[in-house]
mmCIF file of C-alpha atoms and ligand atoms in Angstrom:
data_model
loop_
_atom_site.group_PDB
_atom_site.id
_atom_site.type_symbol
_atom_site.label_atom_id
_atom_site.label_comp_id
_atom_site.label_asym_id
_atom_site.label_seq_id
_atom_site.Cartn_x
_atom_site.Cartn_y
_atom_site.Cartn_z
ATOM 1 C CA UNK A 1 -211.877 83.517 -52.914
ATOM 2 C CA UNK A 2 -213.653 81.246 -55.418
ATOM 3 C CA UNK A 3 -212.329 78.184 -57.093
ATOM 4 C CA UNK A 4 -213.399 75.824 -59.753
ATOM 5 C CA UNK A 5 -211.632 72.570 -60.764
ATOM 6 C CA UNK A 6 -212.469 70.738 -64.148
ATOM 7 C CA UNK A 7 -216.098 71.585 -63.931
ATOM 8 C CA UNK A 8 -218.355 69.997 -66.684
ATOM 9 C CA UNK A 9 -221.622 70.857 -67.936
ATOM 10 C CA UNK A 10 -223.570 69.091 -70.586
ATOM 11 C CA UNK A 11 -226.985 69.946 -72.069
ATOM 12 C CA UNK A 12 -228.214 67.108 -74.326
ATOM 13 C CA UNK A 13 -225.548 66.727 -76.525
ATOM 14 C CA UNK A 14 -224.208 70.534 -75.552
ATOM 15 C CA UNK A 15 -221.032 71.060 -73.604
ATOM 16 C CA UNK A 16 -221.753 74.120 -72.130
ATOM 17 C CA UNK A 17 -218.801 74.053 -69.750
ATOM 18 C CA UNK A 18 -215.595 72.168 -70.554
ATOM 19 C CA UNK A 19 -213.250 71.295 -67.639
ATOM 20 C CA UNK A 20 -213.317 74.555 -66.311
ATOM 21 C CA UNK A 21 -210.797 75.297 -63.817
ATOM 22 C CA UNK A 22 -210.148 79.168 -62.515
ATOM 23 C CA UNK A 23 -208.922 80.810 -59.268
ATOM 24 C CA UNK A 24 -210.770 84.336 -58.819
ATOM 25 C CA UNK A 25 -209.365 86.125 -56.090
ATOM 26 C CA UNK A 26 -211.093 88.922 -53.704
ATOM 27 C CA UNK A 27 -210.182 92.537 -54.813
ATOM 28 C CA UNK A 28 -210.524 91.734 -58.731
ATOM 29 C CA UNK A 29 -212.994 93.032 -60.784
ATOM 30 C CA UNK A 30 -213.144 89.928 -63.603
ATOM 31 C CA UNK A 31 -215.064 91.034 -67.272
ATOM 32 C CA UNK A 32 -216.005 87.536 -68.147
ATOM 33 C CA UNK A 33 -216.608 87.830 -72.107
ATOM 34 C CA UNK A 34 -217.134 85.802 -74.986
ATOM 35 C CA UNK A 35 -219.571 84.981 -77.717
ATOM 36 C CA UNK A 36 -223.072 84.850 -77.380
ATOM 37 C CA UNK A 37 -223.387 80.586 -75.872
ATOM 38 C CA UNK A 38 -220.010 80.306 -74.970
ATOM 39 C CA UNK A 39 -221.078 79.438 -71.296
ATOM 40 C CA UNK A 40 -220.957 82.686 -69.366
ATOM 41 C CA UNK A 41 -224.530 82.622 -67.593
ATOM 42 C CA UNK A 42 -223.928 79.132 -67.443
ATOM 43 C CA UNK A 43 -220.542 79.237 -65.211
ATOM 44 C CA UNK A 44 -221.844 81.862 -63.597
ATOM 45 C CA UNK A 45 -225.259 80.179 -62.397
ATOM 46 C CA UNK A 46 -222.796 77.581 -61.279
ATOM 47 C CA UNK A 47 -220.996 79.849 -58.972
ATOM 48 C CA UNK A 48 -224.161 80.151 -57.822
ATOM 49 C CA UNK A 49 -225.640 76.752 -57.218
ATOM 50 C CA UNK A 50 -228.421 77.805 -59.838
ATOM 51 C CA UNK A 51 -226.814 74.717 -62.047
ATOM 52 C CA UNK A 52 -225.526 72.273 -60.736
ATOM 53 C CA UNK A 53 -222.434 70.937 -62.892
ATOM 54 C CA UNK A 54 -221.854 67.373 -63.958
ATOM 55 C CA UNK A 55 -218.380 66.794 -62.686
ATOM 56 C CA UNK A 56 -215.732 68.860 -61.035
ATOM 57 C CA UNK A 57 -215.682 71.302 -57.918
ATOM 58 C CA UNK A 58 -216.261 74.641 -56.508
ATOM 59 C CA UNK A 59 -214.788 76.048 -53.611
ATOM 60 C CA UNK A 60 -216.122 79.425 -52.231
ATOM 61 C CA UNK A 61 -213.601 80.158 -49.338
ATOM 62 C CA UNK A 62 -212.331 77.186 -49.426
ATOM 63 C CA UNK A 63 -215.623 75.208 -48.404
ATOM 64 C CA UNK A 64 -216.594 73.098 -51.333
ATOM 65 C CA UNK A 65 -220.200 74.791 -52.238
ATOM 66 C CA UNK A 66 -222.312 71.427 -52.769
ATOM 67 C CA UNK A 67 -221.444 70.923 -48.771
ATOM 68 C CA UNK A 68 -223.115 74.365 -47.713
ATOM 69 C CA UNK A 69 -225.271 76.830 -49.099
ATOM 70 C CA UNK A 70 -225.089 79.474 -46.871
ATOM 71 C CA UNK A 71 -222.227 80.859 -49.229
ATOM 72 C CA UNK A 72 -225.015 82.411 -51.302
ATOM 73 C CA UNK A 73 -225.760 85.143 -49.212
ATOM 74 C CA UNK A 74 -222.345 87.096 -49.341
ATOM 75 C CA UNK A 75 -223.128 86.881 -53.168
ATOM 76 C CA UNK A 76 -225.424 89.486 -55.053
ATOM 77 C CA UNK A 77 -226.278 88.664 -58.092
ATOM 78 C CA UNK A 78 -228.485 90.413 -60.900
ATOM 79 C CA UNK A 79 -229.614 87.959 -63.421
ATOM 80 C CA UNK A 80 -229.313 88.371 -67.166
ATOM 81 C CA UNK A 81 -233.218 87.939 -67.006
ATOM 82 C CA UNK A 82 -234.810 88.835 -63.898
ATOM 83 C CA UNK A 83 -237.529 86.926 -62.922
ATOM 84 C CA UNK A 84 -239.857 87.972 -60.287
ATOM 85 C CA UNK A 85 -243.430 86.806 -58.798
ATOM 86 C CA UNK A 86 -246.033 89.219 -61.282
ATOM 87 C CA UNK A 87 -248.073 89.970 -58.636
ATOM 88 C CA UNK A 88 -246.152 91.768 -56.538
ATOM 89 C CA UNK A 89 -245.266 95.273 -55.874
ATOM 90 C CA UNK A 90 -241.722 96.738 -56.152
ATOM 91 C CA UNK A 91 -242.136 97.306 -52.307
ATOM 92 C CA UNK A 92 -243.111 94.172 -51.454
ATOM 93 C CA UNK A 93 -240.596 92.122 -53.291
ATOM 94 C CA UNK A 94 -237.807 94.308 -51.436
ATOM 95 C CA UNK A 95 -239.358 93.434 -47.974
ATOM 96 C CA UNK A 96 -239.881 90.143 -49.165
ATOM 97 C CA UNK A 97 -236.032 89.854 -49.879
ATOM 98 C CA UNK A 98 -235.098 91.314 -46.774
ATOM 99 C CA UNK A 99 -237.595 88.978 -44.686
ATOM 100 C CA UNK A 100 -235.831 86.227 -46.162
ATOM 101 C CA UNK A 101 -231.983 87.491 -45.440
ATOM 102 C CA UNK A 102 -232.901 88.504 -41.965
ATOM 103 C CA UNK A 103 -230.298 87.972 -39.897
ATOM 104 C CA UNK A 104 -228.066 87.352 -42.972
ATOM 105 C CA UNK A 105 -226.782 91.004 -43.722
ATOM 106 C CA UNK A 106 -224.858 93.654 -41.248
ATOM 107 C CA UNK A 107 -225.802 96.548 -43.460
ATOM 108 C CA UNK A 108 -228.311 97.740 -45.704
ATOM 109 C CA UNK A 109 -227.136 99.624 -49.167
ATOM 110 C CA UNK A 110 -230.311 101.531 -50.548
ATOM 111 C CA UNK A 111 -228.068 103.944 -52.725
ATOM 112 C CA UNK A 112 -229.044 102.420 -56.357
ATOM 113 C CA UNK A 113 -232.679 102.560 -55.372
ATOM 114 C CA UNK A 114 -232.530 106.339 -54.142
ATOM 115 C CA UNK A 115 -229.970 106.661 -57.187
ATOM 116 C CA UNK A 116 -232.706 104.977 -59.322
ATOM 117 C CA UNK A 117 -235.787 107.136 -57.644
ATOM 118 C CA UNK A 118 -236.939 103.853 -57.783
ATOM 119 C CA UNK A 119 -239.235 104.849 -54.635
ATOM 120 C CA UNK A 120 -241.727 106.970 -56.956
ATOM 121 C CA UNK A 121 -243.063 103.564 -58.827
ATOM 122 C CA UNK A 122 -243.024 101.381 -55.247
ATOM 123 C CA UNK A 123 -246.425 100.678 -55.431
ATOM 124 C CA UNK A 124 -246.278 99.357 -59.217
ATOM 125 C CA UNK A 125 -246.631 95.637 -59.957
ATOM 126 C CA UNK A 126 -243.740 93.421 -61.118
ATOM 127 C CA UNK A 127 -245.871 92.952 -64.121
ATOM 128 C CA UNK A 128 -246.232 95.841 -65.032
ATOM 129 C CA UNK A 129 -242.479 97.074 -65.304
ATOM 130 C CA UNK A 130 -240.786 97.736 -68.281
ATOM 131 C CA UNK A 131 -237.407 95.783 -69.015
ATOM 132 C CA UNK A 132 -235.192 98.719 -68.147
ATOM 133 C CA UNK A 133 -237.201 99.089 -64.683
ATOM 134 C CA UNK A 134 -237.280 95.809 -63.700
ATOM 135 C CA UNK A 135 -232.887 95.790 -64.554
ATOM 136 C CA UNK A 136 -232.888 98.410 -62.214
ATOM 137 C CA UNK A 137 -234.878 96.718 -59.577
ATOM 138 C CA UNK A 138 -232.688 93.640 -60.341
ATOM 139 C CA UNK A 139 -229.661 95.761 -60.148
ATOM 140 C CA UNK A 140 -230.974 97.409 -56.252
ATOM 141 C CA UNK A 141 -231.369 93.432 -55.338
ATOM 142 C CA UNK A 142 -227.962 92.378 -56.291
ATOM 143 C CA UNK A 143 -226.193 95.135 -54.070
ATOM 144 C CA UNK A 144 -229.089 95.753 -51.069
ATOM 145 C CA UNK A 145 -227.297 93.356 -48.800
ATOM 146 C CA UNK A 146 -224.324 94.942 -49.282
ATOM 147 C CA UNK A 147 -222.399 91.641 -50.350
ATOM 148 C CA UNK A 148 -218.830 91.277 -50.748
ATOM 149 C CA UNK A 149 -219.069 89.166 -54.124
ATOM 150 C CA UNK A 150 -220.973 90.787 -56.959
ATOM 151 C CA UNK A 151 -222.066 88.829 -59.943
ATOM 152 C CA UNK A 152 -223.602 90.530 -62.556
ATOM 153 C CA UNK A 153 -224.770 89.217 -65.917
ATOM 154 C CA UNK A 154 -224.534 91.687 -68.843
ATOM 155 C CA UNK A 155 -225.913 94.056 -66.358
ATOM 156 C CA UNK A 156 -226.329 97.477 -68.254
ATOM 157 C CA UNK A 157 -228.583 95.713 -70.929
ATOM 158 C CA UNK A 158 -231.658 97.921 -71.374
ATOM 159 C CA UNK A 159 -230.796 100.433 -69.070
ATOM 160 C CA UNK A 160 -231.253 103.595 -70.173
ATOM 161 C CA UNK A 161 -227.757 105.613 -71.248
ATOM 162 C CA UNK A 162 -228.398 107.637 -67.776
ATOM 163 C CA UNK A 163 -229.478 104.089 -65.476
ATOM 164 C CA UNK A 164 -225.986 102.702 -67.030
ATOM 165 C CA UNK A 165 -224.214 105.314 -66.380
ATOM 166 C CA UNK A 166 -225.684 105.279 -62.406
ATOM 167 C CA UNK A 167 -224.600 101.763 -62.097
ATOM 168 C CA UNK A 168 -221.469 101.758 -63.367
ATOM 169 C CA UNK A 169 -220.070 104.358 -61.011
ATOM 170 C CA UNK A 170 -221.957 102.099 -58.234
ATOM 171 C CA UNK A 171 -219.935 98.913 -59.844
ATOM 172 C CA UNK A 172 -216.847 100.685 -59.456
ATOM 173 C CA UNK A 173 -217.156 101.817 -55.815
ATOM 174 C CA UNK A 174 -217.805 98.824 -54.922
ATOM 175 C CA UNK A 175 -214.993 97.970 -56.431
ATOM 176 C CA UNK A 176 -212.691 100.424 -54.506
ATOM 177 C CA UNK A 177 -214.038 98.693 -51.270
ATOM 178 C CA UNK A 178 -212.174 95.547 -52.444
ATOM 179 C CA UNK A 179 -215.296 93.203 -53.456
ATOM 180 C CA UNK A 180 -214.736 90.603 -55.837
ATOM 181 C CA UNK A 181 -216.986 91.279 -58.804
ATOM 182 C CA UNK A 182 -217.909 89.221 -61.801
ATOM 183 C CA UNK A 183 -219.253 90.699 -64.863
ATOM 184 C CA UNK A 184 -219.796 90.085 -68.171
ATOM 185 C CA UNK A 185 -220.642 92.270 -70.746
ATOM 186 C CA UNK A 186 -221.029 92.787 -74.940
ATOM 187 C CA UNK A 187 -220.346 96.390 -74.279
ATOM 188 C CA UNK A 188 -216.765 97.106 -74.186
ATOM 189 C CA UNK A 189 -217.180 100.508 -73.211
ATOM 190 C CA UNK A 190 -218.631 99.887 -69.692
ATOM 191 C CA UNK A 191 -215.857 97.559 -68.770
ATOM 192 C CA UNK A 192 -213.434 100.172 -69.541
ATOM 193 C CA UNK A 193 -212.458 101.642 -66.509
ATOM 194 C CA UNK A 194 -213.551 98.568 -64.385
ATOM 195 C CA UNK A 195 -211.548 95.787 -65.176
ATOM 196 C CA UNK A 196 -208.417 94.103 -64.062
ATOM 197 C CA UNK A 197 -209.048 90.796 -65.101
ATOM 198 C CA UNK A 198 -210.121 89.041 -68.521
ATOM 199 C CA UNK A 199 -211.310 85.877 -68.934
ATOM 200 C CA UNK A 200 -212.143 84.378 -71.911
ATOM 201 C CA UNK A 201 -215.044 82.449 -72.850
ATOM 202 C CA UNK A 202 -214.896 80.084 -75.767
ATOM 203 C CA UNK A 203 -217.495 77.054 -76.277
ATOM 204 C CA UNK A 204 -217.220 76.262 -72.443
ATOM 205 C CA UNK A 205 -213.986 76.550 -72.614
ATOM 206 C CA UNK A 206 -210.938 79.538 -70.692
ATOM 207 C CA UNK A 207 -209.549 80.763 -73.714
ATOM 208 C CA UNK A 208 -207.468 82.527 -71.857
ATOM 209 C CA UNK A 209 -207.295 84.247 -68.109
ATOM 210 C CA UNK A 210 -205.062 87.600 -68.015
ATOM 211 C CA UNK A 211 -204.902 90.543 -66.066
ATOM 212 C CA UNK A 212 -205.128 94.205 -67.340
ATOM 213 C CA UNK A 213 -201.870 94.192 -67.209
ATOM 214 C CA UNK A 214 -200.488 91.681 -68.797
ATOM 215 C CA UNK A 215 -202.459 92.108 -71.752
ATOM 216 C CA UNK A 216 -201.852 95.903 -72.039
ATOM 217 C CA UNK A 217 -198.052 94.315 -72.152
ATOM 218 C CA UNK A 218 -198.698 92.059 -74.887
ATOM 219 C CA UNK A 219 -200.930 94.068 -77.403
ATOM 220 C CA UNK A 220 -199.282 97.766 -76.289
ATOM 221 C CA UNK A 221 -202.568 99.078 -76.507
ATOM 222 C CA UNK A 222 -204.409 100.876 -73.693
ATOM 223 C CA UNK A 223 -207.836 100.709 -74.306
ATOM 224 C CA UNK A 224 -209.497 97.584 -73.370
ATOM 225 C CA UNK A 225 -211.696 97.476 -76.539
ATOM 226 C CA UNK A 226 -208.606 97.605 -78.308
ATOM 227 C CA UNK A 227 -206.708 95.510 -76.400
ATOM 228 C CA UNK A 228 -209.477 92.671 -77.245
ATOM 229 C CA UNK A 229 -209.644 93.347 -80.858
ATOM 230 C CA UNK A 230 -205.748 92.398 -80.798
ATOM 231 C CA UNK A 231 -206.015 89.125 -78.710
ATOM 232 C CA UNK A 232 -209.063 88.340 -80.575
ATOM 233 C CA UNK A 233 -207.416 88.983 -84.171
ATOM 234 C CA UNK A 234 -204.008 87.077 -83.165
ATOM 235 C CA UNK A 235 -206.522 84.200 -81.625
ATOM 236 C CA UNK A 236 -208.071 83.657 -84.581
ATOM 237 C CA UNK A 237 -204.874 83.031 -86.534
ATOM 238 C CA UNK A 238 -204.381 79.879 -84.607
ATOM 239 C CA UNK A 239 -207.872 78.784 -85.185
ATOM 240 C CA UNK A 240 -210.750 80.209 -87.411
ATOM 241 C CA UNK A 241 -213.521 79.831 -85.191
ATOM 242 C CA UNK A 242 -212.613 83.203 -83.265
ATOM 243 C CA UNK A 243 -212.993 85.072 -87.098
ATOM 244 C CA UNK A 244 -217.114 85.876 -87.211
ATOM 245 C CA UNK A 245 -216.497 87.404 -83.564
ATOM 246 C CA UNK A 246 -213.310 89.425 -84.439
ATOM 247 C CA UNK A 247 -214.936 90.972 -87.128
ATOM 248 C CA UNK A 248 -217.852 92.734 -84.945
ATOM 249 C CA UNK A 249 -215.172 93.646 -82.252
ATOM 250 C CA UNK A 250 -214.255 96.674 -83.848
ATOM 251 C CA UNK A 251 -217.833 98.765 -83.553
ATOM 252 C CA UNK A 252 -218.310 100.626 -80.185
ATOM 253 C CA UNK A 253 -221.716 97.992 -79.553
ATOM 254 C CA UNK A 254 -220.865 94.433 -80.062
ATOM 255 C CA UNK A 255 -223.395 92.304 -80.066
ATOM 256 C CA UNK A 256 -222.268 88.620 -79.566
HETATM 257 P P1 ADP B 1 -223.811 82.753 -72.699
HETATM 258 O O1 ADP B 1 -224.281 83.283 -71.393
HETATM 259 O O2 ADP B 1 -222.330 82.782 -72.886
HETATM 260 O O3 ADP B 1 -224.516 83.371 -73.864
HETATM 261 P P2 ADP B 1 -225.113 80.320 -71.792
HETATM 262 O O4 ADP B 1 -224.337 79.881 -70.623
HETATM 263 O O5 ADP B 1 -226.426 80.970 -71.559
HETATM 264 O O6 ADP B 1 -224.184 81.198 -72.748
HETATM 265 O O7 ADP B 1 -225.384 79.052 -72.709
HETATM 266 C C1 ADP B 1 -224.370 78.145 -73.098
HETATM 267 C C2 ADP B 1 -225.010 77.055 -73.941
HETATM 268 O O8 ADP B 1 -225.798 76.215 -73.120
HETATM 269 C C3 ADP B 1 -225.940 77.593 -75.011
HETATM 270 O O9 ADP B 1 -225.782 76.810 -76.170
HETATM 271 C C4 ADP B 1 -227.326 77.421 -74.403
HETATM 272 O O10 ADP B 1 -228.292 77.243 -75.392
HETATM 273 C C5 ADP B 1 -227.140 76.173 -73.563
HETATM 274 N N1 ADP B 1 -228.017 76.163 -72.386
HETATM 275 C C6 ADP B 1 -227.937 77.006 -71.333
HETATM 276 N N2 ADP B 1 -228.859 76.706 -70.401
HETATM 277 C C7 ADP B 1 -229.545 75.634 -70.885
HETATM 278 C C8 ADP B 1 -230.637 74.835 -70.378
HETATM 279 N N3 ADP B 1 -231.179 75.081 -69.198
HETATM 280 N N4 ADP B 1 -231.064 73.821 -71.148
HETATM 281 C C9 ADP B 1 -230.496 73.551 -72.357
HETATM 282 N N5 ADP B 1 -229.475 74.253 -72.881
HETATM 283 C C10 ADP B 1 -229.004 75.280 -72.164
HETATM 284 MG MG1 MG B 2 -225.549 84.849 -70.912
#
């Protein structure tokens, strides 16, 4: 469904993307993990068109994206940092949204915003929001339109243990309708029962691309944490730079 060939992205001196080339198909559900600037938000805001990349080429459907933009509206997407005009009112950036996708969408999904009760603080400013509220209004956004490409960046930070819990089970029916969803995460835990693909994320670079599968057959674990502690470990025997991130893999809350 989505393609990349050799992309590159610099920053300064930074390579923040290093001749990335992946084929994610429709019907996977893709944790996208690795240390904290390895180039996650980065790939994924070029999937996007949010950055545009130096060199190489993305294909959504087989339409190279710099061609056509309309692409972008079978995508939702909730930022890892939501930003949102201050003035407005929960209500009004939702009608905004829709005013702009008119025409765009078939179906409306409201579920995560009835899940969220989300309707009780309608009338409360975008500044105004805490972080955990405004995730959740990011996280109603990204599936409103009812897309059939999800990308979500790290999308349970600073939800509350209950909000997390709400979207997750809403990440994983979506899932069982067949969408093609995109998420990274530092919490092992909530891409537990969600996965079937890893990729690997080292300084811009795949580290590696496997599915559930395959790496349950190589490590003989079960559990994905565990399952990532062992690739990560036998990684870092080939080269030290995976060590400092092996380390922290073990507790249940890794912060990279
Ligand atoms: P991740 O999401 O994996 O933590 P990012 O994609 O956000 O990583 O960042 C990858 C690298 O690119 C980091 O070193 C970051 O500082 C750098 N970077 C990202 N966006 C920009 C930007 N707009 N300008 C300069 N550097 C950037
Ligand atoms: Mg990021």
């Amino acid at each position: 469904m989505i393609q990349t060939h050799a992309l590159n992205k610099t920053f300064g001196k930074l390579k923040a993307l290093d001749n990335l080339s992946i084929d994610l198909q429709a019907g996977s559900a893709i944790s996208l993990i690795g240390p904290n600037g390895s180039g996650k938000t980065t790939f994924l805001k070029c999937l996007l068109g949010m950055v545009i990349p130096d060199s190489g080429q993305i294909l959504f459907q087989n339409k190279d994206i710099a061609k056509d933009y309309t692409y972008r509206s079978q995508i939702g997407y909730m930022p890892q940092i939501g930003r949102y005009p201050d003035n407005l009112t929960i209500r009004q950036l939702i009608e905004m949204m829709k005013d702009i996708r008119k025409g765009m969408y078939s179906q409306l999904d409201e579920e995560l915003i009835h899940a969220f009760a989300l309707e009780s603080l309608f009338e409360k400013q975008m500044r105004t929001l805490s972080g955990g509220t405004r995730q959740k209004v990011s996280a109603c956004l990204a599936f409103l339109f009812n897309p059939p490409v999800l990308i979500l960046d790290e999308p349970t930070a600073g939800l509350d243990p209950l909000a997390a819990e709400i979207l997750k089970e809403k990440i994983q029916h979506e899932k069982r309708k067949g969408k093609l969803i995109l998420i990274t995460s530092h919490i092992f835990s909530d891409l537990e029962e969600l996965t079937t693909d890893v990729m690997y994320l080292m300084d811009g670079k795949v580290q590696f691309y496997k599915t559930l599968q395959e790496l349950k057959a190589e490590t003989r674990e079960d559990k994905l944490s565990r399952i990532l502690a062992r690739v990560m470990s036998r990684e870092s025997k080939d080269g030290q730079q995976l060590k400092p991130f092996t380390q922290s893999i073990h507790q249940q809350r890794v912060i990279m």
